[in-house]
């Protein structure tokens, strides 16, 4: 019966995550709903399944443990990769964003194309002799 | 009896969650939204398979949980690489 409680709690967490995925305004805010609470929901459901088969049959499934471990490991990594690719792809932030700390770092240290780097070097090379004169 | 009712309620909740994510897949303004919603749909399908194996009282679907987890992660990683760089596998020059 405790397995059923875990499974129901996990399903409710999945629904909450899906509602957040519909209602939030932005990719970066939606990734919170899509990664964290969804991972918690599926983890709770899988733990409920494991407890159900452990209590009723005495069957300890190592594959289910592997599945729990793998989902717990990879879902936040996938959300991070999507957010990074969205920022590099210039997906706009929502209008109520307060601050964007990555923007300065991105403008200083990384250039989107390699041709821009060459142009910057060429401009610096043409400026330096003038400064010496 | 009440146990099976609880499992059916959990399955219906998971279907509602997948429907909400499908709305985001159809409507999403950028393609990162769609990829993220697809990842969430994969995770919800894993939970649905677990609930269904409890409902049928069988061990046969546990391989499927691991398989769909791995495939969903690889697909999301490939989509993220494709959106970021324009190619999936980079060649060395």
PDB file of C-alpha atoms in Angstrom:
ATOM      1  CA  UNK A   1       0.000   0.000   0.000  1.00  0.00           C
ATOM      2  CA  UNK A   2       2.944   2.331   0.642  1.00  0.00           C
ATOM      3  CA  UNK A   3       3.963   1.756  -2.961  1.00  0.00           C
ATOM      4  CA  UNK A   4       0.602   3.107  -4.110  1.00  0.00           C
ATOM      5  CA  UNK A   5       1.109   6.233  -2.010  1.00  0.00           C
ATOM      6  CA  UNK A   6       4.531   6.799  -3.596  1.00  0.00           C
ATOM      7  CA  UNK A   7       3.137   6.259  -7.105  1.00  0.00           C
ATOM      8  CA  UNK A   8       0.236   8.651  -6.546  1.00  0.00           C
ATOM      9  CA  UNK A   9       2.546  11.348  -5.142  1.00  0.00           C
ATOM     10  CA  UNK A  10       4.813  10.912  -8.158  1.00  0.00           C
ATOM     11  CA  UNK A  11       1.909  11.280 -10.591  1.00  0.00           C
ATOM     12  CA  UNK A  12       0.734  14.437  -8.825  1.00  0.00           C
ATOM     13  CA  UNK A  13       4.260  15.855  -9.082  1.00  0.00           C
ATOM     14  CA  UNK A  14       4.279  15.086 -12.805  1.00  0.00           C
ATOM     15  CA  UNK A  15       1.000  16.980 -13.270  1.00  0.00           C
ATOM     16  CA  UNK A  16       2.371  19.958 -11.324  1.00  0.00           C
ATOM     17  CA  UNK A  17       5.462  19.928 -13.522  1.00  0.00           C
ATOM     18  CA  UNK A  18       3.325  19.860 -16.676  1.00  0.00           C
ATOM     19  CA  UNK A  19       1.202  22.786 -15.446  1.00  0.00           C
ATOM     20  CA  UNK A  20       4.393  24.732 -14.790  1.00  0.00           C
ATOM     21  CA  UNK A  21       5.601  23.781 -18.254  1.00  0.00           C
ATOM     22  CA  UNK A  22       2.452  25.304 -19.757  1.00  0.00           C
ATOM     23  CA  UNK A  23       2.091  28.449 -17.667  1.00  0.00           C
ATOM     24  CA  UNK A  24       5.613  29.805 -17.188  1.00  0.00           C
ATOM     25  CA  UNK A  25       6.640  32.524 -19.658  1.00  0.00           C
ATOM     26  CA  UNK A  26      10.147  31.608 -20.781  1.00  0.00           C
ATOM     27  CA  UNK A  27      12.496  28.791 -21.781  1.00  0.00           C
ATOM     28  CA  UNK A  28      14.762  29.424 -18.817  1.00  0.00           C
ATOM     29  CA  UNK A  29      11.978  29.529 -16.258  1.00  0.00           C
ATOM     30  CA  UNK A  30      10.254  26.562 -17.866  1.00  0.00           C
ATOM     31  CA  UNK A  31      13.389  24.469 -17.491  1.00  0.00           C
ATOM     32  CA  UNK A  32      12.952  24.609 -13.708  1.00  0.00           C
ATOM     33  CA  UNK A  33       9.522  22.992 -13.977  1.00  0.00           C
ATOM     34  CA  UNK A  34      10.596  20.569 -16.678  1.00  0.00           C
ATOM     35  CA  UNK A  35      13.739  19.281 -14.972  1.00  0.00           C
ATOM     36  CA  UNK A  36      13.408  19.401 -11.213  1.00  0.00           C
ATOM     37  CA  UNK A  37       9.840  18.564 -10.310  1.00  0.00           C
ATOM     38  CA  UNK A  38       9.471  16.149 -13.224  1.00  0.00           C
ATOM     39  CA  UNK A  39      12.580  14.257 -12.067  1.00  0.00           C
ATOM     40  CA  UNK A  40      11.183  14.136  -8.535  1.00  0.00           C
ATOM     41  CA  UNK A  41       7.887  12.780  -9.849  1.00  0.00           C
ATOM     42  CA  UNK A  42       9.408   9.977 -11.897  1.00  0.00           C
ATOM     43  CA  UNK A  43      11.812   9.121  -9.065  1.00  0.00           C
ATOM     44  CA  UNK A  44       8.922   8.800  -6.631  1.00  0.00           C
ATOM     45  CA  UNK A  45       6.974   6.638  -9.075  1.00  0.00           C
ATOM     46  CA  UNK A  46       9.899   4.291  -9.675  1.00  0.00           C
ATOM     47  CA  UNK A  47      10.612   4.001  -5.935  1.00  0.00           C
ATOM     48  CA  UNK A  48       6.939   3.140  -5.401  1.00  0.00           C
ATOM     49  CA  UNK A  49       7.174   0.419  -8.040  1.00  0.00           C
ATOM     50  CA  UNK A  50      10.327  -0.957  -6.437  1.00  0.00           C
ATOM     51  CA  UNK A  51       8.692  -1.031  -3.004  1.00  0.00           C
ATOM     52  CA  UNK A  52       5.553  -2.685  -4.402  1.00  0.00           C
ATOM     53  CA  UNK A  53       7.456  -5.577  -5.947  1.00  0.00           C
ATOM     54  CA  UNK A  54       9.794  -5.818  -2.941  1.00  0.00           C
ATOM     55  CA  UNK A  55       6.955  -6.075  -0.429  1.00  0.00           C
ATOM     56  CA  UNK A  56       4.513  -8.198  -2.420  1.00  0.00           C
ATOM     57  CA  UNK A  57       6.858 -10.598  -4.234  1.00  0.00           C
ATOM     58  CA  UNK A  58      10.172 -10.177  -2.463  1.00  0.00           C
ATOM     59  CA  UNK A  59      11.606  -9.356  -5.893  1.00  0.00           C
ATOM     60  CA  UNK A  60      14.416  -6.816  -5.820  1.00  0.00           C
ATOM     61  CA  UNK A  61      14.860  -5.484  -9.343  1.00  0.00           C
ATOM     62  CA  UNK A  62      18.366  -4.276 -10.136  1.00  0.00           C
ATOM     63  CA  UNK A  63      17.147  -2.900 -13.477  1.00  0.00           C
ATOM     64  CA  UNK A  64      14.754  -0.576 -11.690  1.00  0.00           C
ATOM     65  CA  UNK A  65      17.612   0.650  -9.487  1.00  0.00           C
ATOM     66  CA  UNK A  66      19.640   1.275 -12.644  1.00  0.00           C
ATOM     67  CA  UNK A  67      16.707   3.162 -14.183  1.00  0.00           C
ATOM     68  CA  UNK A  68      16.304   5.350 -11.075  1.00  0.00           C
ATOM     69  CA  UNK A  69      20.027   6.099 -11.042  1.00  0.00           C
ATOM     70  CA  UNK A  70      20.102   6.895 -14.756  1.00  0.00           C
ATOM     71  CA  UNK A  71      17.075   9.209 -14.708  1.00  0.00           C
ATOM     72  CA  UNK A  72      18.399  10.951 -11.613  1.00  0.00           C
ATOM     73  CA  UNK A  73      21.744  11.456 -13.338  1.00  0.00           C
ATOM     74  CA  UNK A  74      20.689  12.510 -16.822  1.00  0.00           C
ATOM     75  CA  UNK A  75      17.541  14.651 -16.543  1.00  0.00           C
ATOM     76  CA  UNK A  76      19.259  17.740 -15.023  1.00  0.00           C
ATOM     77  CA  UNK A  77      22.161  17.348 -17.464  1.00  0.00           C
ATOM     78  CA  UNK A  78      19.715  17.355 -20.390  1.00  0.00           C
ATOM     79  CA  UNK A  79      17.931  20.454 -19.056  1.00  0.00           C
ATOM     80  CA  UNK A  80      21.277  22.226 -18.671  1.00  0.00           C
ATOM     81  CA  UNK A  81      22.286  21.371 -22.229  1.00  0.00           C
ATOM     82  CA  UNK A  82      18.974  22.670 -23.608  1.00  0.00           C
ATOM     83  CA  UNK A  83      19.282  25.931 -21.671  1.00  0.00           C
ATOM     84  CA  UNK A  84      22.850  26.487 -22.827  1.00  0.00           C
ATOM     85  CA  UNK A  85      21.945  25.840 -26.453  1.00  0.00           C
ATOM     86  CA  UNK A  86      18.922  28.160 -26.138  1.00  0.00           C
ATOM     87  CA  UNK A  87      21.110  30.970 -24.789  1.00  0.00           C
ATOM     88  CA  UNK A  88      23.695  30.504 -27.524  1.00  0.00           C
ATOM     89  CA  UNK A  89      20.853  30.389 -30.056  1.00  0.00           C
ATOM     90  CA  UNK A  90      19.683  33.856 -28.836  1.00  0.00           C
ATOM     91  CA  UNK A  91      16.288  32.782 -27.587  1.00  0.00           C
ATOM     92  CA  UNK A  92      14.873  35.966 -26.001  1.00  0.00           C
ATOM     93  CA  UNK A  93      14.353  36.225 -22.269  1.00  0.00           C
ATOM     94  CA  UNK A  94      10.960  37.173 -20.920  1.00  0.00           C
ATOM     95  CA  UNK A  95      10.150  40.836 -20.352  1.00  0.00           C
ATOM     96  CA  UNK A  96      10.044  40.620 -16.572  1.00  0.00           C
ATOM     97  CA  UNK A  97      13.655  39.443 -16.359  1.00  0.00           C
ATOM     98  CA  UNK A  98      15.552  41.438 -13.748  1.00  0.00           C
ATOM     99  CA  UNK A  99      19.166  40.754 -14.619  1.00  0.00           C
ATOM    100  CA  UNK A 100      21.202  38.821 -17.149  1.00  0.00           C
ATOM    101  CA  UNK A 101      24.665  38.201 -15.767  1.00  0.00           C
ATOM    102  CA  UNK A 102      25.749  35.884 -18.539  1.00  0.00           C
ATOM    103  CA  UNK A 103      25.417  38.602 -21.176  1.00  0.00           C
ATOM    104  CA  UNK A 104      28.565  40.552 -20.224  1.00  0.00           C
ATOM    105  CA  UNK A 105      30.642  37.391 -19.991  1.00  0.00           C
ATOM    106  CA  UNK A 106      29.279  36.181 -23.302  1.00  0.00           C
ATOM    107  CA  UNK A 107      30.036  39.491 -25.037  1.00  0.00           C
ATOM    108  CA  UNK A 108      33.579  39.652 -23.651  1.00  0.00           C
ATOM    109  CA  UNK A 109      34.854  36.127 -23.899  1.00  0.00           C
ATOM    110  CA  UNK A 110      33.037  34.387 -26.696  1.00  0.00           C
ATOM    111  CA  UNK A 111      32.289  35.352 -30.234  1.00  0.00           C
ATOM    112  CA  UNK A 112      29.580  33.565 -32.148  1.00  0.00           C
ATOM    113  CA  UNK A 113      31.557  33.305 -35.389  1.00  0.00           C
ATOM    114  CA  UNK A 114      35.216  32.748 -36.038  1.00  0.00           C
ATOM    115  CA  UNK A 115      35.269  35.463 -38.715  1.00  0.00           C
ATOM    116  CA  UNK A 116      34.512  38.124 -36.139  1.00  0.00           C
ATOM    117  CA  UNK A 117      37.624  37.096 -34.206  1.00  0.00           C
ATOM    118  CA  UNK A 118      39.779  37.637 -37.272  1.00  0.00           C
ATOM    119  CA  UNK A 119      38.228  41.053 -37.850  1.00  0.00           C
ATOM    120  CA  UNK A 120      38.857  42.053 -34.262  1.00  0.00           C
ATOM    121  CA  UNK A 121      42.501  41.010 -34.521  1.00  0.00           C
ATOM    122  CA  UNK A 122      42.883  42.937 -37.765  1.00  0.00           C
ATOM    123  CA  UNK A 123      41.405  46.070 -36.219  1.00  0.00           C
ATOM    124  CA  UNK A 124      43.717  45.800 -33.235  1.00  0.00           C
ATOM    125  CA  UNK A 125      46.711  45.349 -35.540  1.00  0.00           C
ATOM    126  CA  UNK A 126      45.820  48.494 -37.459  1.00  0.00           C
ATOM    127  CA  UNK A 127      45.265  50.480 -34.286  1.00  0.00           C
ATOM    128  CA  UNK A 128      48.553  49.616 -32.593  1.00  0.00           C
ATOM    129  CA  UNK A 129      50.979  51.440 -34.980  1.00  0.00           C
ATOM    130  CA  UNK A 130      48.842  54.558 -34.736  1.00  0.00           C
ATOM    131  CA  UNK A 131      49.126  54.434 -30.988  1.00  0.00           C
ATOM    132  CA  UNK A 132      52.931  54.097 -31.287  1.00  0.00           C
ATOM    133  CA  UNK A 133      53.102  57.109 -33.599  1.00  0.00           C
TER     134      UNK A 133
ATOM    135  CA  UNK B   1      -9.812  -3.264  -5.851  1.00  0.00           C
ATOM    136  CA  UNK B   2      -8.925   0.093  -4.366  1.00  0.00           C
ATOM    137  CA  UNK B   3      -5.331  -0.505  -5.380  1.00  0.00           C
ATOM    138  CA  UNK B   4      -6.250  -0.860  -9.052  1.00  0.00           C
ATOM    139  CA  UNK B   5      -8.416   2.256  -8.805  1.00  0.00           C
ATOM    140  CA  UNK B   6      -5.428   4.169  -7.463  1.00  0.00           C
ATOM    141  CA  UNK B   7      -3.271   2.920 -10.329  1.00  0.00           C
ATOM    142  CA  UNK B   8      -5.880   4.018 -12.880  1.00  0.00           C
ATOM    143  CA  UNK B   9      -6.030   7.452 -11.240  1.00  0.00           C
ATOM    144  CA  UNK B  10      -2.228   7.704 -11.458  1.00  0.00           C
ATOM    145  CA  UNK B  11      -2.308   6.726 -15.139  1.00  0.00           C
ATOM    146  CA  UNK B  12      -4.961   9.375 -15.851  1.00  0.00           C
ATOM    147  CA  UNK B  13      -2.829  12.008 -14.092  1.00  0.00           C
ATOM    148  CA  UNK B  14       0.152  11.010 -16.233  1.00  0.00           C
ATOM    149  CA  UNK B  15      -1.994  11.300 -19.368  1.00  0.00           C
ATOM    150  CA  UNK B  16      -3.010  14.819 -18.292  1.00  0.00           C
ATOM    151  CA  UNK B  17       0.671  15.685 -17.797  1.00  0.00           C
ATOM    152  CA  UNK B  18       1.594  14.363 -21.248  1.00  0.00           C
ATOM    153  CA  UNK B  19      -1.281  16.340 -22.802  1.00  0.00           C
ATOM    154  CA  UNK B  20      -0.014  19.569 -21.187  1.00  0.00           C
ATOM    155  CA  UNK B  21       3.463  18.862 -22.546  1.00  0.00           C
ATOM    156  CA  UNK B  22       2.000  18.166 -25.997  1.00  0.00           C
ATOM    157  CA  UNK B  23       0.359  21.600 -25.903  1.00  0.00           C
ATOM    158  CA  UNK B  24       3.798  23.080 -25.242  1.00  0.00           C
ATOM    159  CA  UNK B  25       5.295  21.046 -28.094  1.00  0.00           C
ATOM    160  CA  UNK B  26       2.692  22.327 -30.560  1.00  0.00           C
ATOM    161  CA  UNK B  27       2.629  25.948 -29.424  1.00  0.00           C
ATOM    162  CA  UNK B  28       6.190  26.554 -28.154  1.00  0.00           C
ATOM    163  CA  UNK B  29       7.674  29.767 -29.550  1.00  0.00           C
ATOM    164  CA  UNK B  30      11.206  28.500 -30.022  1.00  0.00           C
ATOM    165  CA  UNK B  31      12.549  25.052 -30.783  1.00  0.00           C
ATOM    166  CA  UNK B  32      14.267  24.820 -27.385  1.00  0.00           C
ATOM    167  CA  UNK B  33      10.800  24.822 -25.821  1.00  0.00           C
ATOM    168  CA  UNK B  34       9.778  21.920 -27.995  1.00  0.00           C
ATOM    169  CA  UNK B  35      12.879  19.887 -27.194  1.00  0.00           C
ATOM    170  CA  UNK B  36      12.405  20.492 -23.506  1.00  0.00           C
ATOM    171  CA  UNK B  37       8.766  19.426 -23.638  1.00  0.00           C
ATOM    172  CA  UNK B  38       9.767  16.288 -25.574  1.00  0.00           C
ATOM    173  CA  UNK B  39      12.271  15.428 -22.843  1.00  0.00           C
ATOM    174  CA  UNK B  40       9.530  15.889 -20.262  1.00  0.00           C
ATOM    175  CA  UNK B  41       7.191  13.639 -22.275  1.00  0.00           C
ATOM    176  CA  UNK B  42       9.884  10.927 -22.282  1.00  0.00           C
ATOM    177  CA  UNK B  43      10.234  11.141 -18.517  1.00  0.00           C
ATOM    178  CA  UNK B  44       6.455  10.941 -18.080  1.00  0.00           C
ATOM    179  CA  UNK B  45       6.347   7.869 -20.345  1.00  0.00           C
ATOM    180  CA  UNK B  46       8.926   6.190 -18.068  1.00  0.00           C
ATOM    181  CA  UNK B  47       6.648   6.844 -15.090  1.00  0.00           C
ATOM    182  CA  UNK B  48       3.654   5.550 -17.057  1.00  0.00           C
ATOM    183  CA  UNK B  49       5.436   2.277 -17.874  1.00  0.00           C
ATOM    184  CA  UNK B  50       6.281   1.796 -14.189  1.00  0.00           C
ATOM    185  CA  UNK B  51       2.644   2.357 -13.159  1.00  0.00           C
ATOM    186  CA  UNK B  52       1.443   0.032 -15.890  1.00  0.00           C
ATOM    187  CA  UNK B  53       3.788  -2.768 -14.817  1.00  0.00           C
ATOM    188  CA  UNK B  54       2.428  -2.430 -11.285  1.00  0.00           C
ATOM    189  CA  UNK B  55      -1.119  -2.483 -12.664  1.00  0.00           C
ATOM    190  CA  UNK B  56      -0.504  -5.698 -14.628  1.00  0.00           C
ATOM    191  CA  UNK B  57       1.700  -7.162 -11.859  1.00  0.00           C
ATOM    192  CA  UNK B  58       4.510  -8.231 -14.170  1.00  0.00           C
ATOM    193  CA  UNK B  59       8.288  -7.756 -14.309  1.00  0.00           C
ATOM    194  CA  UNK B  60       8.501  -7.733 -18.069  1.00  0.00           C
ATOM    195  CA  UNK B  61       8.630  -3.985 -18.677  1.00  0.00           C
ATOM    196  CA  UNK B  62      11.605  -3.061 -16.516  1.00  0.00           C
ATOM    197  CA  UNK B  63      14.041  -3.303 -19.414  1.00  0.00           C
ATOM    198  CA  UNK B  64      11.856  -0.826 -21.270  1.00  0.00           C
ATOM    199  CA  UNK B  65      12.249   1.785 -18.497  1.00  0.00           C
ATOM    200  CA  UNK B  66      16.028   1.707 -18.840  1.00  0.00           C
ATOM    201  CA  UNK B  67      15.862   1.706 -22.647  1.00  0.00           C
ATOM    202  CA  UNK B  68      13.508   4.679 -22.952  1.00  0.00           C
ATOM    203  CA  UNK B  69      15.528   6.603 -20.363  1.00  0.00           C
ATOM    204  CA  UNK B  70      18.744   6.144 -22.344  1.00  0.00           C
ATOM    205  CA  UNK B  71      17.109   6.911 -25.701  1.00  0.00           C
ATOM    206  CA  UNK B  72      15.395  10.048 -24.371  1.00  0.00           C
ATOM    207  CA  UNK B  73      18.660  11.373 -22.968  1.00  0.00           C
ATOM    208  CA  UNK B  74      20.586  10.695 -26.182  1.00  0.00           C
ATOM    209  CA  UNK B  75      17.876  12.349 -28.274  1.00  0.00           C
ATOM    210  CA  UNK B  76      17.818  15.421 -26.072  1.00  0.00           C
ATOM    211  CA  UNK B  77      21.603  15.706 -26.132  1.00  0.00           C
ATOM    212  CA  UNK B  78      21.657  15.411 -29.926  1.00  0.00           C
ATOM    213  CA  UNK B  79      18.948  18.069 -30.297  1.00  0.00           C
ATOM    214  CA  UNK B  80      20.812  20.410 -27.958  1.00  0.00           C
ATOM    215  CA  UNK B  81      24.037  19.983 -29.944  1.00  0.00           C
ATOM    216  CA  UNK B  82      22.147  20.549 -33.181  1.00  0.00           C
ATOM    217  CA  UNK B  83      20.499  23.756 -31.931  1.00  0.00           C
ATOM    218  CA  UNK B  84      23.774  25.071 -30.571  1.00  0.00           C
ATOM    219  CA  UNK B  85      26.196  24.387 -33.408  1.00  0.00           C
ATOM    220  CA  UNK B  86      24.089  23.433 -36.424  1.00  0.00           C
ATOM    221  CA  UNK B  87      25.634  19.958 -36.636  1.00  0.00           C
ATOM    222  CA  UNK B  88      25.285  16.902 -34.451  1.00  0.00           C
ATOM    223  CA  UNK B  89      28.730  15.367 -34.865  1.00  0.00           C
ATOM    224  CA  UNK B  90      31.592  17.793 -35.266  1.00  0.00           C
ATOM    225  CA  UNK B  91      34.438  17.095 -37.637  1.00  0.00           C
ATOM    226  CA  UNK B  92      37.986  18.016 -36.806  1.00  0.00           C
ATOM    227  CA  UNK B  93      39.600  20.293 -39.328  1.00  0.00           C
TER     228      UNK B  93
END
